[in-house]
Amino acid sequence: MILFFSFLIAMLVTMILIPPLMRVAARLHIVDLPNDRKVHTAAIPRVGGVAMVVGAVLPLLLWLLPLPEVMGLLLGMGVILAFGVWDDRADLDYRLKFAGQCLAAVIVWWAGARVEALPWIGALTPLWSLGFTVLALLAITNAVNLADGLDGLAGGSTLLSLTAIAVLGYMAGQVAVVLIALAVMGSILGFLRFNTHPAQVFMGDAGSQFLGFATGVLAIFLTQGENSLYSLSLPILLLGLPILDTALVMIQRLREGRSPFSPDKNHIHHRLLAAGFDHYQAVFVIYIVQALLVIAAYYLRNASDTLILLCYAVCCTVIIAAVTWAGARPRRARAMPALLKAWGFPGERVVRWGALTAAFSIPLYLAAGNLRADAPSADLVWLAGGLMSLLALWWWWWCGQPINWLERGGIYLAAALTLYLAQRAGAAGLWMILSDIYFALLAVTVVIAFRCARDQRFVATPLDFLVVFLAVVLPQVPGLEIGYAQDLTRLMVLFYALELVLTQLQARYDLVRAAACVLLCLPLLRLFM
């Protein structure tokens, strides 16, 4: 339950904080202005990182604060956030940014997140441990920061890495790693709701450095220490793509006689755009490559360091060859974008039928699950009653009006609560089979509806790939016996189905409010049945 609600709280807090932060971004001078090096053409708020840090930190404050490693991580995140917001406002010199990152790395090393051994070298002395810890966190933090060049790119790629870290941490019994990873994953998904192309908000340096720093610390937790079950070289696969991208860019700059920290358009995503891929397609291709790397990390988790590094070298060679070929033969390279663009299902009627299917099937499924589940605990009943009262009050006050962002958050929370209670009906027998079939069909319905939608408020994006990838891959992992993966993937599918309903069913707001209130009545009724 703690893992489930850590993910949920982080996602909802991030989604709730972003709209008000966007409104004050201009007054705080935290906006990203367009220039010849950037893809966007209008000023965009850079406050997404602030919301992500707050969303991810809140579950840690609720459940993990007493652990010294977590306290060090929180302090390090605070330093990264402070320097990141400062950089978003004033465009800091890279040496000052490095100073802030080094300070954060020293803090987490002091708290216990340490590189204590290296492949083929073995154990390190404390001084060498400090040096390699700082160097590793600097490399990962700046690699993710530099990879943040397209809408949804850094967030989605890091989400895939964190998914693998959460799975491996769960299999190794590292509950703290799993909880931190899920909290950061929830904040990323909440942010990507506003960051898919065309982005309404950017994460800024505060967000990208936070993601790189947190992922690097979690990779250290996962693979270092006497009790670690995994190979020391495993992080190179988990974080290999942004590291490769940064290395290629810096080598190119040095060959041209420029500073390795000077800006340019030589990143992999820039080369894909130059080869004819559009924004969506470039991000989608990078997601696929990152997904393949994290899948390889899962299967090679106990392999020798030599095999892992050999696999990474082969992947890097293939990536470099493909990017070089696309740049040298742009006309032939455009065949791939054309094939991607050809996939589509035109027709607004499909979107409406998809929204109606989700609107009618979700309440039926949740009602069936709750009516056959065990009676909920008193705290969940009080939560359901409070949410129902608030939604009923909003229904009376805003009758006939569009659903505002606060009410939307309440509806998401109501759906998550009823889904959690429905899952308590048991994971065996016919109900498990029917649940799997229902969510598979719901996921297909939502993805097809996304692809058909012409409404710019809700179009198919690379974020759809992330949802489908997690929904398909996580339940197949053998080590996740208890079902957290199934719960989280079903929650994501449910949230996207709700977004489809809220966006497409115009002038039906009161029916949505009524359905949310009815669903929240179920825990109260089940208590007395």
PDB file of C-alpha atoms in Angstrom, residues 53 135 138 146 156 165 167 217 252 294 400 412 465:
ATOM      1  CA  VAL A  53      10.901  17.821  -6.588  1.00  0.00           C
ATOM      2  CA  LEU A 135      32.645  12.000 -10.630  1.00  0.00           C
ATOM      3  CA  LEU A 138      28.497  14.701 -11.985  1.00  0.00           C
ATOM      4  CA  LEU A 146      22.153  17.860 -21.618  1.00  0.00           C
ATOM      5  CA  GLY A 156      10.516   9.716 -20.459  1.00  0.00           C
ATOM      6  CA  ILE A 165      15.773   0.317 -10.923  1.00  0.00           C
ATOM      7  CA  VAL A 167      12.007  -3.665 -10.434  1.00  0.00           C
ATOM      8  CA  VAL A 217      22.107   7.962  -6.363  1.00  0.00           C
ATOM      9  CA  GLN A 252      32.784  16.515 -31.392  1.00  0.00           C
ATOM     10  CA  VAL A 294      16.902  -1.275 -19.659  1.00  0.00           C
ATOM     11  CA  GLY A 400     -23.045  22.896 -15.172  1.00  0.00           C
ATOM     12  CA  TYR A 412      -8.293  10.952 -10.055  1.00  0.00           C
ATOM     13  CA  PHE A 465       4.527   4.414 -25.721  1.00  0.00           C
TER      14      PHE A 465
END
